[in-house]
XYZ file of C-alpha atoms in Angstrom:
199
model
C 23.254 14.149 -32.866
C 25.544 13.626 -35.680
C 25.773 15.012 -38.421
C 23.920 12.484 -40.889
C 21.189 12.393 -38.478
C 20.815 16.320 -39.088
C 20.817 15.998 -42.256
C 18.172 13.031 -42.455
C 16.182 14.785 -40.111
C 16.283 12.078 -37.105
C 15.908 13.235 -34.018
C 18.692 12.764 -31.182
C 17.727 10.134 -28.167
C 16.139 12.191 -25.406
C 19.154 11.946 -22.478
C 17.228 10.667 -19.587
C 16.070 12.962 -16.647
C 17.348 11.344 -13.271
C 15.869 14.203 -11.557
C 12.907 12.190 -10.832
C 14.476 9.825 -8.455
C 14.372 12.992 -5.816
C 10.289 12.036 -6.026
C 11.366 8.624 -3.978
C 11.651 10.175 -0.528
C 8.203 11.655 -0.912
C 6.846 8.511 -1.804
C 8.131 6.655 0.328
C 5.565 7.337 3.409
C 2.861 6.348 1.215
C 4.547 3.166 0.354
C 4.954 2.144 4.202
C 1.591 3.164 5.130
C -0.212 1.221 2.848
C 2.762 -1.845 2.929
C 4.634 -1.863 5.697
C 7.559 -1.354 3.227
C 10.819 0.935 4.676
C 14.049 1.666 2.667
C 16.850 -0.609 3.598
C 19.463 1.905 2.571
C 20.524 -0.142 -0.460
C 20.406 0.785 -4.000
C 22.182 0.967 -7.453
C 22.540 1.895 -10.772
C 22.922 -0.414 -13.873
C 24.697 0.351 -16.806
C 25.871 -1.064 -20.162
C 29.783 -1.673 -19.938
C 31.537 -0.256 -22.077
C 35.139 -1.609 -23.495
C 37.685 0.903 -25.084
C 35.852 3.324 -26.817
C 37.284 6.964 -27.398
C 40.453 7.212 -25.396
C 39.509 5.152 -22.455
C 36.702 7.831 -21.690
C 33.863 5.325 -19.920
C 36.743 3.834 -17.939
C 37.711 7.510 -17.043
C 33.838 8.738 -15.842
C 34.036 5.543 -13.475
C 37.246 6.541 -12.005
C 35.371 10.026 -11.570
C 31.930 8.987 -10.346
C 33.963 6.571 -7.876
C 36.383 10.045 -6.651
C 32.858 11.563 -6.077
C 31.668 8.910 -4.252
C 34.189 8.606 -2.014
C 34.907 10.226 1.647
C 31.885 9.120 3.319
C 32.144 6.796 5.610
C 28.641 6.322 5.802
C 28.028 5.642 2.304
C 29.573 2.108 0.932
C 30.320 1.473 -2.660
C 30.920 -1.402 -4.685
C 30.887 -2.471 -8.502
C 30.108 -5.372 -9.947
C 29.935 -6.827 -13.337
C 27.252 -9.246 -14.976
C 27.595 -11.928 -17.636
C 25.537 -9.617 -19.882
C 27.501 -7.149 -20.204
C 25.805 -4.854 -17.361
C 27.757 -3.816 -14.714
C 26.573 -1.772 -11.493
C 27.124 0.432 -8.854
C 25.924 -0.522 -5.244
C 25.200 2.122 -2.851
C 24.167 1.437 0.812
C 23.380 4.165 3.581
C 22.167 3.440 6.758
C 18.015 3.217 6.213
C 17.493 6.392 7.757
C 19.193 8.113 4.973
C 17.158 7.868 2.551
C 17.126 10.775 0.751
C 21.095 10.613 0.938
C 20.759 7.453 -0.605
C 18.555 8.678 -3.741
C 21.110 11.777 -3.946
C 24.042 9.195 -4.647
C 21.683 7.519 -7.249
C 21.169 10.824 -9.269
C 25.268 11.463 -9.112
C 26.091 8.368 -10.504
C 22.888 9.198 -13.388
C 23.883 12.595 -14.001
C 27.945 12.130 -14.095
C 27.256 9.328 -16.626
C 24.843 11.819 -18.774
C 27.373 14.515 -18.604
C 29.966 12.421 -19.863
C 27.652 11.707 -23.054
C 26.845 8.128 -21.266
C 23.208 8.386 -20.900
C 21.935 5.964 -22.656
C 23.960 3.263 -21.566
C 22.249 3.366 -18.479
C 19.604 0.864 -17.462
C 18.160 1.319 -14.210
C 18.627 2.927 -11.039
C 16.968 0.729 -7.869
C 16.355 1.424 -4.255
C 15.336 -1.375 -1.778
C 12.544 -1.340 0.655
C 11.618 -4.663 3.108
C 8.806 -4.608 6.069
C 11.131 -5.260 9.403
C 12.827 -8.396 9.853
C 10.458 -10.044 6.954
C 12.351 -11.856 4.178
C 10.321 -10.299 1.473
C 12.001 -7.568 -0.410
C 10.606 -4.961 -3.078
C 12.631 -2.797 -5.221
C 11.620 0.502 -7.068
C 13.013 0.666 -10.114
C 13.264 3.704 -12.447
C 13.874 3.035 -16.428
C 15.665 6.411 -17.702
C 14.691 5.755 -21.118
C 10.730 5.132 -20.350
C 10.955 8.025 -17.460
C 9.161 5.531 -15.123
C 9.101 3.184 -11.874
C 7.951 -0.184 -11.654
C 7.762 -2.668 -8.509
C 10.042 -5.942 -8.619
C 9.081 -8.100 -5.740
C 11.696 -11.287 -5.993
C 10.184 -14.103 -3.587
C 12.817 -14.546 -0.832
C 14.891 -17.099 -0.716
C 14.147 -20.389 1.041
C 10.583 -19.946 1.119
C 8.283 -22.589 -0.536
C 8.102 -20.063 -3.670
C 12.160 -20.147 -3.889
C 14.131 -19.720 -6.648
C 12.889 -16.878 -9.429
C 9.933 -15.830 -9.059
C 8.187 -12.782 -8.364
C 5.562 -11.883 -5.811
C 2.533 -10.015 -8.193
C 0.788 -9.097 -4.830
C 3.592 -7.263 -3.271
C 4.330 -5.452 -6.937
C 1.001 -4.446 -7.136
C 0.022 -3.283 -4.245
C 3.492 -0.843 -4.487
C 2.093 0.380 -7.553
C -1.482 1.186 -5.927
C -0.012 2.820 -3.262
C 2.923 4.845 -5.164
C 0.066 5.528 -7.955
C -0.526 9.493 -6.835
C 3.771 10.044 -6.091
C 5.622 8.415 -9.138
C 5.105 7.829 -12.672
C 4.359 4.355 -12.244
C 5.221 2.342 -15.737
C 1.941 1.638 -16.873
C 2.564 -1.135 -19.131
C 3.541 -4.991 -16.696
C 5.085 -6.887 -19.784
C 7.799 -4.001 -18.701
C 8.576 -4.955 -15.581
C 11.712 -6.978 -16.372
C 12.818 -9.230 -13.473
C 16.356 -8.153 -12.236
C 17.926 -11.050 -10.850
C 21.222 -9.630 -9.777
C 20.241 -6.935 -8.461
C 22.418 -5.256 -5.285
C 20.653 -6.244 -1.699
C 18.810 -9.211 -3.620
């Protein structure tokens, strides 16, 4: 908070909690039982890129989540950045590791929040599929709202191609993950993420 805002009486933005991502394992069960739905072992996190700023210092938390991140050969990372100015970090595990998986999720959260980056950060998504079936849903959590919502792209090549989003798959994830997250209760929120990692 500076210190205008103290004196004006505004509040300071809540930092977000990424300690509700460690919910996802638990969940997960009751997503496959009621979908067929496993984790794939892919996720990531989106965030706001930042340019310059004090000293280099965003450049300097990547360089640090990235020397966190790294040593595991099991775990892959990559970065990526949109035409939006969004960039993110890909994680894939192998699907058994799930919980591994949402661990490297909340590192990348928390090192950003730490570093006084919390609320550049968007999302933070973890992919589930049923077998060898094209269809794909991703959990995503919105730090800022403190919620998950379902986003179900159609797969690619079908007769639904292109962008556009299954509502049946998204809502029967939300039914089923109903008693285990905070499921955002509000649709028109469920924004569409085109690019995201494993799509």
């Amino acid at each position: 908070m500076g210190i205008l805002d103290g004196l004006l009486g505004r509040p300071a933005p809540a930092e977000p909690d990424s300690g509700v991502l460690f919910a996802l394992p638990a969940a997960a069960p009751a997503l496959e039982a009621a979908t067929g739905l496993t984790p794939t072992g892919e996720g990531g996190v989106c965030h706001r890129q930042v340019e310059g700023g004090a000293f280099g210092a965003f450049e300097r938390v990547q360089r640090e989540v990235a020397r966190l991140l790294a040593g595991d050969a099991a775990r892959r990372v990559e970065t990526s950045a949109g035409p939006y100015g969004w960039g993110w970090t890909h994680l894939t595990r192998p699907p058994g590791a799930f919980g591994e998986l949402v661990a490297d999720l909340h590192l990348v959260n928390a090192t950003l929040t730490a570093a006084g980056f919390g609320r550049y950060l968007l999302c933070s998504v973890a992919a589930f599929r049923r077998g060898a079936d094209p269809q794909r849903l991703f959990l995503v959590h919105v730090p800022g709202r403190g919620a998950f919502y379902p986003f179900a792209p159609r797969p690619p090549g079908g007769p639904d191609a292109g962008r556009r989003r299954s509502n049946l798959v998204e809502t029967r994830a939300r039914d089923a993950l109903a008693g285990d997250l905070a499921m955002e209760p509000d649709t028109a929120r469920w924004f569409p993420l085109w690019d995201v990692p494993g799509l």
